[in-house]
Short mmCIF file of C-alpha atoms and ligand atoms in Angstrom, two decimals:
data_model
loop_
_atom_site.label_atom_id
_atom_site.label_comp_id
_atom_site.label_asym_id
_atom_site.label_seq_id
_atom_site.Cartn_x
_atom_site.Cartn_y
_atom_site.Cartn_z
CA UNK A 1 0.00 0.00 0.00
CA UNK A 2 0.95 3.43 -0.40
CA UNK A 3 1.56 6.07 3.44
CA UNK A 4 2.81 9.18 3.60
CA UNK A 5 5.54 9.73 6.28
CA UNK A 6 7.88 12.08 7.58
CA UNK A 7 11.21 10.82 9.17
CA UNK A 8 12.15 14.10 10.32
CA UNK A 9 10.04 17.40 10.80
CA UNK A 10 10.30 20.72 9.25
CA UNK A 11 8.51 22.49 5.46
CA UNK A 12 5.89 19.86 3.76
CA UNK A 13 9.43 18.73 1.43
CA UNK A 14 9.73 16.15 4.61
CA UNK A 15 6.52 14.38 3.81
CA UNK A 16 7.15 11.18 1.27
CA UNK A 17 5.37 8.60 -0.13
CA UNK A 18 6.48 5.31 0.58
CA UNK A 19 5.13 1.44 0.01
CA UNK A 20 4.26 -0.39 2.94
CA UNK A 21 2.60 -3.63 3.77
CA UNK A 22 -0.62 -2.93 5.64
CA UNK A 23 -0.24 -3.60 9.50
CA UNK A 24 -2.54 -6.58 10.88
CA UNK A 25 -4.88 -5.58 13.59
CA UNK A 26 -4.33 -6.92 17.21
CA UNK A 27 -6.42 -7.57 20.18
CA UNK A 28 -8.70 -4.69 20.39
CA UNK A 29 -7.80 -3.10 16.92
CA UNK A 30 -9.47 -3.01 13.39
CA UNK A 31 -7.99 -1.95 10.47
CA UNK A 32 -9.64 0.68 8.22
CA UNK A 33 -9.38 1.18 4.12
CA UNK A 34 -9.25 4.87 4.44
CA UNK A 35 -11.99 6.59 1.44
CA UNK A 36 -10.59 10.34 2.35
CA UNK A 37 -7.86 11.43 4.60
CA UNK A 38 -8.84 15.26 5.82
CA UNK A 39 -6.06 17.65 6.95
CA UNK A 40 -6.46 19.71 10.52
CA UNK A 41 -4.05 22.63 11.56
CA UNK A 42 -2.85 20.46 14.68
CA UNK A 43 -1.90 18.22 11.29
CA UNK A 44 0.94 20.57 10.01
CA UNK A 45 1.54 22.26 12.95
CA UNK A 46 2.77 17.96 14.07
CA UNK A 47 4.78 17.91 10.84
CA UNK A 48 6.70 21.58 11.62
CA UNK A 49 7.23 21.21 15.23
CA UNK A 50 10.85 20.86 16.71
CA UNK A 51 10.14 17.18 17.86
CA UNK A 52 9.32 14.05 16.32
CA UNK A 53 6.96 12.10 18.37
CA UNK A 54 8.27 8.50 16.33
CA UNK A 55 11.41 8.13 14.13
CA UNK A 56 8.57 7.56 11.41
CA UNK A 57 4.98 9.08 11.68
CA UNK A 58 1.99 8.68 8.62
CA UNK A 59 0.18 12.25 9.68
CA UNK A 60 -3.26 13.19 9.98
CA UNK A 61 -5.86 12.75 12.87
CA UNK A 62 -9.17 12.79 10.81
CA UNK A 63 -10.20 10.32 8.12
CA UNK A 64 -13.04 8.08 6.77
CA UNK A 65 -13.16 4.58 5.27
CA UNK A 66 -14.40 0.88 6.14
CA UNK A 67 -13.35 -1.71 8.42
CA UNK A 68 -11.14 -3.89 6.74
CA UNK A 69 -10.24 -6.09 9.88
CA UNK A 70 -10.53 -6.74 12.94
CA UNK A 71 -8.48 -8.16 15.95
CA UNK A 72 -9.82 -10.40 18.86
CA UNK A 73 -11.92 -9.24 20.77
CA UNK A 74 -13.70 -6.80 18.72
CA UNK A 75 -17.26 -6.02 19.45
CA UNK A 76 -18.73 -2.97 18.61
CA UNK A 77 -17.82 -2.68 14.36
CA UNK A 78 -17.56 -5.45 11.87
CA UNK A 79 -15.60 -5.98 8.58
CA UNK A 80 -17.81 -3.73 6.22
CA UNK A 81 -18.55 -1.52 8.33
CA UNK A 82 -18.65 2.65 7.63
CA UNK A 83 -16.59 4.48 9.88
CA UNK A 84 -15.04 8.01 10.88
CA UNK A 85 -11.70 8.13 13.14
CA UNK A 86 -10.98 9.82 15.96
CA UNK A 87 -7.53 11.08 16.72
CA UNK A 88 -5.71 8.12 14.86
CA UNK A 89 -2.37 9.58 15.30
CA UNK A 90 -2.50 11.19 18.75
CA UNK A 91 0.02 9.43 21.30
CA UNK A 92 0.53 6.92 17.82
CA UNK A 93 2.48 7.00 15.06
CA UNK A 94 0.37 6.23 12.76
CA UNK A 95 -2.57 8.60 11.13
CA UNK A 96 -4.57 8.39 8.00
CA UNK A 97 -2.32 9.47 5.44
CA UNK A 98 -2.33 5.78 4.23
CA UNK A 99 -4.58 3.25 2.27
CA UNK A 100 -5.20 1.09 5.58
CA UNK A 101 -4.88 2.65 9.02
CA UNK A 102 -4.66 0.48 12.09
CA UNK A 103 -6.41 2.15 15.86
CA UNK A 104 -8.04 0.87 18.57
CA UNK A 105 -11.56 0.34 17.76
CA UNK A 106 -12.39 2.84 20.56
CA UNK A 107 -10.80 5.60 18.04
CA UNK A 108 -13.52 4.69 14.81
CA UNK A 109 -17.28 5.35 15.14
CA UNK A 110 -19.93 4.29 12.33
CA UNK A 111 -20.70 6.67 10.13
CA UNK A 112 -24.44 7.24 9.57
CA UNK A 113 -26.00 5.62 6.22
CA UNK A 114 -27.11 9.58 5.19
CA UNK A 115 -23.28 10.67 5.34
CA UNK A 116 -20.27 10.75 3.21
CA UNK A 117 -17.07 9.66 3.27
CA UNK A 118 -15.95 13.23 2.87
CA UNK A 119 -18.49 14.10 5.69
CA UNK A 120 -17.18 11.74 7.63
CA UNK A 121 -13.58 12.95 7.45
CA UNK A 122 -14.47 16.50 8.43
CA UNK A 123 -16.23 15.06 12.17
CA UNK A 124 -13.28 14.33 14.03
CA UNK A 125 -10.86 17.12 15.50
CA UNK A 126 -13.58 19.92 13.98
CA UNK A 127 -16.87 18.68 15.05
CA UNK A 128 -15.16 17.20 18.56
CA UNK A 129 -13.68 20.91 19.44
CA UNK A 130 -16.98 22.93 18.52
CA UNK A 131 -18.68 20.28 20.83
CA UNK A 132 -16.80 20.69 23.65
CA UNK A 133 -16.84 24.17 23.20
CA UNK A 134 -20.73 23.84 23.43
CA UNK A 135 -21.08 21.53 26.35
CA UNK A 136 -18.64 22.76 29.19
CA UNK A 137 -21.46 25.67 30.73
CA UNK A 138 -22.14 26.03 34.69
CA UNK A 139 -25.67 26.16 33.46
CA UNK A 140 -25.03 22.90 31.06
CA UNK A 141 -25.89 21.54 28.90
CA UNK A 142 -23.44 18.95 28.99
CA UNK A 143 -25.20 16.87 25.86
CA UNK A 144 -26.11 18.64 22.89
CA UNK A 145 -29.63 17.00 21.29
CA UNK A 146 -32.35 19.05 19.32
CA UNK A 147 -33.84 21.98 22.29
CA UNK A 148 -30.62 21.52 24.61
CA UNK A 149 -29.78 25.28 23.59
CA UNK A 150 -32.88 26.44 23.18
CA UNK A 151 -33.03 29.84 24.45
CA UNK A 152 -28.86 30.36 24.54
CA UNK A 153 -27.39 32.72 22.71
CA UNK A 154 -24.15 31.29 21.07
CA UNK A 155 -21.61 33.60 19.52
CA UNK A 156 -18.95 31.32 16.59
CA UNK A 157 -15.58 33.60 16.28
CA UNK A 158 -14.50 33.02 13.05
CA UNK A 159 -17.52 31.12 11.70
CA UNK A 160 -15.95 30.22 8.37
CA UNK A 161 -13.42 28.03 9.93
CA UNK A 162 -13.83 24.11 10.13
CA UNK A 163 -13.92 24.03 14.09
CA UNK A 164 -16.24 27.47 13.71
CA UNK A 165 -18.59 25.77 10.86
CA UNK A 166 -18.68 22.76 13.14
CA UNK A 167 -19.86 25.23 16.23
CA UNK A 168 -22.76 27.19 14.16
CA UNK A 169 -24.26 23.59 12.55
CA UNK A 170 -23.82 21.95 15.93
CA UNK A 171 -25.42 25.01 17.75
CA UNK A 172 -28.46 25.43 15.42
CA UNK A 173 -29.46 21.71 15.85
CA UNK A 174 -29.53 22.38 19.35
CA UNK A 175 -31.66 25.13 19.18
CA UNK A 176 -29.30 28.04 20.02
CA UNK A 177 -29.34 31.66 18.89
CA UNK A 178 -26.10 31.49 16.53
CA UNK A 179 -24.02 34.25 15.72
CA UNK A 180 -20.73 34.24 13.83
CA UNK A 181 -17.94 36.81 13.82
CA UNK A 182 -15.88 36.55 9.90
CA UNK A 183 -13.19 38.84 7.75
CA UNK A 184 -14.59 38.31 4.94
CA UNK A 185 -17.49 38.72 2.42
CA UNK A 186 -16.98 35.46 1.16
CA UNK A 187 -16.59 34.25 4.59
CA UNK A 188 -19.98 35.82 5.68
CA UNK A 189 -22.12 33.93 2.96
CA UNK A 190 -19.97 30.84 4.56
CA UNK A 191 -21.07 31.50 8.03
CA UNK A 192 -24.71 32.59 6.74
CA UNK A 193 -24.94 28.92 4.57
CA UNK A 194 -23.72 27.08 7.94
CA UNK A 195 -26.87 28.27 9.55
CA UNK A 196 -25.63 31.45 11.88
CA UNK A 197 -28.39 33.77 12.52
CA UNK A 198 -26.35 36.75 12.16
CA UNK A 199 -23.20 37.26 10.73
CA UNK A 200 -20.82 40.50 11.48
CA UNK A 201 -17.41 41.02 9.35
CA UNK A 202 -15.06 42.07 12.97
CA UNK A 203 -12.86 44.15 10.37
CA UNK A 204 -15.72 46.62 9.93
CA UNK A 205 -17.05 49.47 12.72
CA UNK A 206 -16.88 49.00 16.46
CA UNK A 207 -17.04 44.78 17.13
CA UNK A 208 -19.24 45.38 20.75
CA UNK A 209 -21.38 47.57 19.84
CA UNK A 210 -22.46 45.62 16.75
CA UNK A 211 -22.54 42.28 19.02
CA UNK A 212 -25.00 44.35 21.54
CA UNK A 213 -27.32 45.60 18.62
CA UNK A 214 -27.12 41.79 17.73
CA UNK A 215 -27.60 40.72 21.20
CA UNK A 216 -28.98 43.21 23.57
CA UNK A 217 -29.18 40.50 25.97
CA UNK A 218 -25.48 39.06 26.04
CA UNK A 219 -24.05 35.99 25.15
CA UNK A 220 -24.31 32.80 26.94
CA UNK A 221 -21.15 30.84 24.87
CA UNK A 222 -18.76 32.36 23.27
CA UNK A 223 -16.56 29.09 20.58
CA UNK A 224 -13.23 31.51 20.40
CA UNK A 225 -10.66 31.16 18.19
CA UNK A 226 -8.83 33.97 18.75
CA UNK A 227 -8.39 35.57 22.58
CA UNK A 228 -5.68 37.88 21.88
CA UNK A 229 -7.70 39.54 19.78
CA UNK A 230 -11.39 39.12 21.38
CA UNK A 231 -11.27 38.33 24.75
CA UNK A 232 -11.67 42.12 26.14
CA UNK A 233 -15.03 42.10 23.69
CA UNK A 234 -15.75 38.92 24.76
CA UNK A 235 -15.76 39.83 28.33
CA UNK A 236 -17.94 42.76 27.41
CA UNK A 237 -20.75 40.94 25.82
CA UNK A 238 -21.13 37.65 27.82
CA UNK A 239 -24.13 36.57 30.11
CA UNK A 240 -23.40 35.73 33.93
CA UNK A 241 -22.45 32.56 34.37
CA UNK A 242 -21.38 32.43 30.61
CA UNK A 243 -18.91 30.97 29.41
CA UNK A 244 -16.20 31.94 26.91
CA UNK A 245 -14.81 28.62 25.40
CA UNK A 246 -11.04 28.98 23.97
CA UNK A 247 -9.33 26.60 21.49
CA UNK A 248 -6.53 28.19 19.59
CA UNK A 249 -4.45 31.28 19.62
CA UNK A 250 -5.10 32.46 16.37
CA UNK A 251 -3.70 36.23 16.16
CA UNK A 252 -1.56 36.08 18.76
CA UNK A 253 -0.77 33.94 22.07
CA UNK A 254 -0.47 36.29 25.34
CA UNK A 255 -3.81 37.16 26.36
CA UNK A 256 -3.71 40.36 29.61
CA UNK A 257 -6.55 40.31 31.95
CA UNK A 258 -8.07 42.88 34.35
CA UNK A 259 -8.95 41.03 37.19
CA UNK A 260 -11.67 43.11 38.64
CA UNK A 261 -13.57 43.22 35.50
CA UNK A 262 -13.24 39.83 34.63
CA UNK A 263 -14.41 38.71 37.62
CA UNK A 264 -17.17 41.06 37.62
CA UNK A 265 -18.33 38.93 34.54
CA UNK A 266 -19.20 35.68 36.61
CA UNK A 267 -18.42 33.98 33.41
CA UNK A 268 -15.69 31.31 33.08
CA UNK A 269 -13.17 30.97 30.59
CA UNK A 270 -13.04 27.16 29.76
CA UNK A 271 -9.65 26.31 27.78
CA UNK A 272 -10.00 23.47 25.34
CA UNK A 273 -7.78 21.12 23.83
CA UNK A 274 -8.99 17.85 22.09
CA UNK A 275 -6.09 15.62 23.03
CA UNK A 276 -6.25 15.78 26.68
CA UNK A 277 -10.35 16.23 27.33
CA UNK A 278 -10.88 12.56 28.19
CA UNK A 279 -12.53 9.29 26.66
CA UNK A 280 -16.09 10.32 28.61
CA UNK A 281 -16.09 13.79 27.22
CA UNK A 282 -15.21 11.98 23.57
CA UNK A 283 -17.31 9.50 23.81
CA UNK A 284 -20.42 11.53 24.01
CA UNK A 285 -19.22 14.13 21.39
CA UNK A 286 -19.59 11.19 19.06
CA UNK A 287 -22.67 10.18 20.02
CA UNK A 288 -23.86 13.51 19.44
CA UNK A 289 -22.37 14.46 16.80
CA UNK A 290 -23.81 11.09 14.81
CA UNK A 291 -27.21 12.22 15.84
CA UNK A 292 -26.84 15.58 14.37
CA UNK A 293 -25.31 14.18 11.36
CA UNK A 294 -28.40 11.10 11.15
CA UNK A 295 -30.78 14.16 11.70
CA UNK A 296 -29.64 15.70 8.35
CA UNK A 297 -27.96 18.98 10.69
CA UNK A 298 -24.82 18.66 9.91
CA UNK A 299 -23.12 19.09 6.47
CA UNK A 300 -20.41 19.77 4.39
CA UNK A 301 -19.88 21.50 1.38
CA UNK A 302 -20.05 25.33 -0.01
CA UNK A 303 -23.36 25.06 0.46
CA UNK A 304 -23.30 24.56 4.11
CA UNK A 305 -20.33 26.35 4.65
CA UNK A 306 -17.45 24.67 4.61
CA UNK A 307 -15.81 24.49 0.76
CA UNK A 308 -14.21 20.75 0.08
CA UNK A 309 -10.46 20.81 -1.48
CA UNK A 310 -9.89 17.02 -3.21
CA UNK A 311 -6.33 16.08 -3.10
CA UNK A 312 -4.10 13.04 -4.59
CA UNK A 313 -2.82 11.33 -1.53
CA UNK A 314 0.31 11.49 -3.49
CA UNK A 315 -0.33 15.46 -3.13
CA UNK A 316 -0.19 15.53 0.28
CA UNK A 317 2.65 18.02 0.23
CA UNK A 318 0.27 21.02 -1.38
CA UNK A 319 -2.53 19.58 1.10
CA UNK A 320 -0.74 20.43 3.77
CA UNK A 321 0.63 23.60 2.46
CA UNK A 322 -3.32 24.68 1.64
CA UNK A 323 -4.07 24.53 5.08
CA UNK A 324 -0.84 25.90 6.32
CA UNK A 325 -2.40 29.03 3.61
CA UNK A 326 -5.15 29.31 5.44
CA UNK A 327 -7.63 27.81 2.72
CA UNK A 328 -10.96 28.37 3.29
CA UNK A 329 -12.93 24.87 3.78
CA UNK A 330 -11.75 21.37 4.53
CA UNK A 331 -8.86 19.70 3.02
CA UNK A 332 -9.30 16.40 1.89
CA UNK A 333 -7.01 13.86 0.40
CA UNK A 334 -8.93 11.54 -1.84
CA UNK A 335 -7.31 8.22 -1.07
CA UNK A 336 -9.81 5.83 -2.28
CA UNK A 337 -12.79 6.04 -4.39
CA UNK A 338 -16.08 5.53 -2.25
CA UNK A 339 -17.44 2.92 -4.95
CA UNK A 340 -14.79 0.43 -3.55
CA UNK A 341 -16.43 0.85 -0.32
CA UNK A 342 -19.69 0.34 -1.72
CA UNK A 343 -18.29 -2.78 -3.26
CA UNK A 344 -16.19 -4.21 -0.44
CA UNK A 345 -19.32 -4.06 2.34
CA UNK A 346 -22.35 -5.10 -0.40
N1 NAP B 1 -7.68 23.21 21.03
C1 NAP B 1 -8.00 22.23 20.21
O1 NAP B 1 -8.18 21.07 20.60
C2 NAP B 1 -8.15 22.56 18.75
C3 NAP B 1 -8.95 21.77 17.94
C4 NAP B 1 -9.14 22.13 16.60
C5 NAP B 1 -8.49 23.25 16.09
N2 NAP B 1 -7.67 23.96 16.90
C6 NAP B 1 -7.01 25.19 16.39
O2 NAP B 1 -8.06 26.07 16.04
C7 NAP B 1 -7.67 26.91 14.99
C8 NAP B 1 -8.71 26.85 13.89
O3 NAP B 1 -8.78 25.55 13.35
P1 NAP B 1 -9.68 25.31 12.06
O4 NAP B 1 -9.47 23.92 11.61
O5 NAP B 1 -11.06 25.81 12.31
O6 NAP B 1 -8.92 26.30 11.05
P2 NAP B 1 -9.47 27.18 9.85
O7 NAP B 1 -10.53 26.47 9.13
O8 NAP B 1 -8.26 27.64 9.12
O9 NAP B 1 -10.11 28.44 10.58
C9 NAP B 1 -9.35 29.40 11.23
C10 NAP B 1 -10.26 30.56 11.51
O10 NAP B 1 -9.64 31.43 12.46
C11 NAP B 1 -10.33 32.63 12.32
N3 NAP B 1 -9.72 33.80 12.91
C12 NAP B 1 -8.44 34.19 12.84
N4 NAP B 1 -8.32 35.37 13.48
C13 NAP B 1 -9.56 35.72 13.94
C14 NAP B 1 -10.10 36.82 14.67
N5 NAP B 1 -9.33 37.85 15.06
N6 NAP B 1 -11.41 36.82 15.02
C15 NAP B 1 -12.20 35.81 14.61
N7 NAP B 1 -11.74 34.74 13.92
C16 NAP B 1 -10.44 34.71 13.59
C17 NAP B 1 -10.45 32.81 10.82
O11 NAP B 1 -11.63 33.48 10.57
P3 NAP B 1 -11.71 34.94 9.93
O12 NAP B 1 -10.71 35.03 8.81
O13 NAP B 1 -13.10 35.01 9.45
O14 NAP B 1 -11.41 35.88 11.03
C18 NAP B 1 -10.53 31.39 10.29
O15 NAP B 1 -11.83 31.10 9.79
C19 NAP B 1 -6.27 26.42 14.56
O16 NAP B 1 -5.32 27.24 15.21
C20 NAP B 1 -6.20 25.01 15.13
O17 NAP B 1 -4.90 24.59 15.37
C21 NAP B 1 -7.50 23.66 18.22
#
């Protein structure tokens, strides 16, 4: 079979494509034929960092594909089977850059009969974070379900962004009050096709007085991607006992605080980072998550927001350099071709 590796970390020129034999699964393990590979920030960021986790690591956390085998004990999935992966190449050196991908079966869930392979690929780190982001409130909830935000008033930083997409589909199934923050236009018919009530471009006119007019009465979640830019607004605009969810440090990474009006808030700043929240905490995101996606909430596509960008697997190089760009949407590599999917479980 054909993997992409890196021996040695640094520019995309590290990443190679190799031939491998395709590992067996053992005890607790199945095997997937990955359909689509996608590429997350925490992806390249991996590949560019000063240490490499194995001597030889096949990159990328999110993918989609079909249980090719399994190892003993084995329960829950079956050769045939449609799944989506979770963190394959956290704490592993092995992701999904690769025609067959061995995890523990914990790390795949089924993928609903409505969804796609490149639907599938896009639930993992993106849909995981925005749920978290959703779920961590002193007032709950701590599920999301159709009604569990009714009422709530959810502002997406940066709702043309996969985790920010993620957080406005997510949001509106549960019933919230959605609004997204953008840059852009283009972005803004992205965040408006997700399904955010109101969208405001933060590069135009004064960002807290435009979130009050939105919101007169305050927000009760805040998904932020980008608290040393937003957090004084943020403080400004949420509810009591809100809370102001932070996942990345895009625009900058020193955030300065005063105390006495950030306590004054009652609100609580809830840090997030997917590979340390816990099985329990993952465990229901995917539940979750597969409802929304069975209930026909959740989507991908320019049409819902979130622009596709089909790669070669033997691409992977310009993959990784379009997200490392900044492209808009969800970078996928195309590793397999669906049909075979169709024909290996019929
Ligand atoms: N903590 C975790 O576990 C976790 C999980 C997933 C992702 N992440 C991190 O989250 C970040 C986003 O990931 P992604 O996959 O969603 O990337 P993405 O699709 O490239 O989205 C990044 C978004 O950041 C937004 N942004 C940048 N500056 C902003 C600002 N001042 N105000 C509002 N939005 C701003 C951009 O929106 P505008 O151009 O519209 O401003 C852009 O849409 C990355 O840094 C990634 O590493 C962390």
């Amino acid at each position: 079979m054909q993997a992409a590796i890196y021996t040695q970390t640094g520019t995309t020129d590290v990443l190679r494509i190799v031939e491998r034999d395709p590992a067996e699964p053992g005890p607790g393990e199945v095997r997937v034929k990955v359909i689509r590979s996608a590429v997350n920030p925490t992806d390249w960021k991996s590949r560019s960092s000063s240490t490499l986790a194995f001597p030889e690591v096949v990159p990328n956390q999110d993918g989609s594909g079909i249980i090719d085998a399994v190892g003993d004990g084995v329960l829950d999935v079956k050769v045939g089977d449609r799944v989506w992966v979770i963190l394959a190449a956290h704490q592993r050196p092995t992701g999904t850059a690769q025609e067959f991908t061995v995890l523990p079966a914990d790390r795949v869930a089924l993928l609903p009969d409505n969804a796609s392979f490149d639907l599938g690929a896009d639930l993992g780190v993106p849909a995981i974070t925005a749920h978290r982001a959703l779920t961590t409130s002193e007032d709950g909830p701590s599920r999301l379900a159709p009604e569990a935000l009714a009422g709530r008033t959810v502002l997406v930083a940066g709702g043309a962004g996969a985790v920010g997409n993620a957080a406005i589909q997510l949001a509106r199934w549960a019933g919230a009050t959605v609004v997204a923050t953008v840059s852009s236009e283009e972005k803004a018919r992205l965040a408006a096709a997700a399904g955010a009530h109101e969208v405001i471009n933060h590069r135009q006119g004064d960002l807290v007085e435009r979130l009050r007019e939105t919101a007169p009465g305050g927000f009760d979640i805040v998904v932020e991607v980008a608290p040393a830019v937003n957090l004084q607004a943020d403080l400004e605009i949420i509810k009591p006992r809100g809370t102001i969810a932070i996942y990345a440090n895009e625009g900058g990474d020193t955030v300065t605080l005063p105390v006495r009006s950030t306590f004054t808030t009652n609100a609580r700043l809830q840090w997030i980072l997917l590979y340390t929240v816990g099985q329990e905490a993952l465990v229901n995101a995917v539940v979750d998550i597969n409802r929304a996606v069975a209930d026909g909430a959740f989507k991908v596509g320019q049409e819902h927001g979130l622009p596709l960008h089909h790669y070669a697997l033997t691409d992977i190089a310009a993959a990784h350099q379009a997200v490392e760009d900044r492209v808009v949407g969800k970078v996928l590599l195309d590793v397999a071709d669906p049909q075979s999917a169709v024909a290996a479980g019929s």
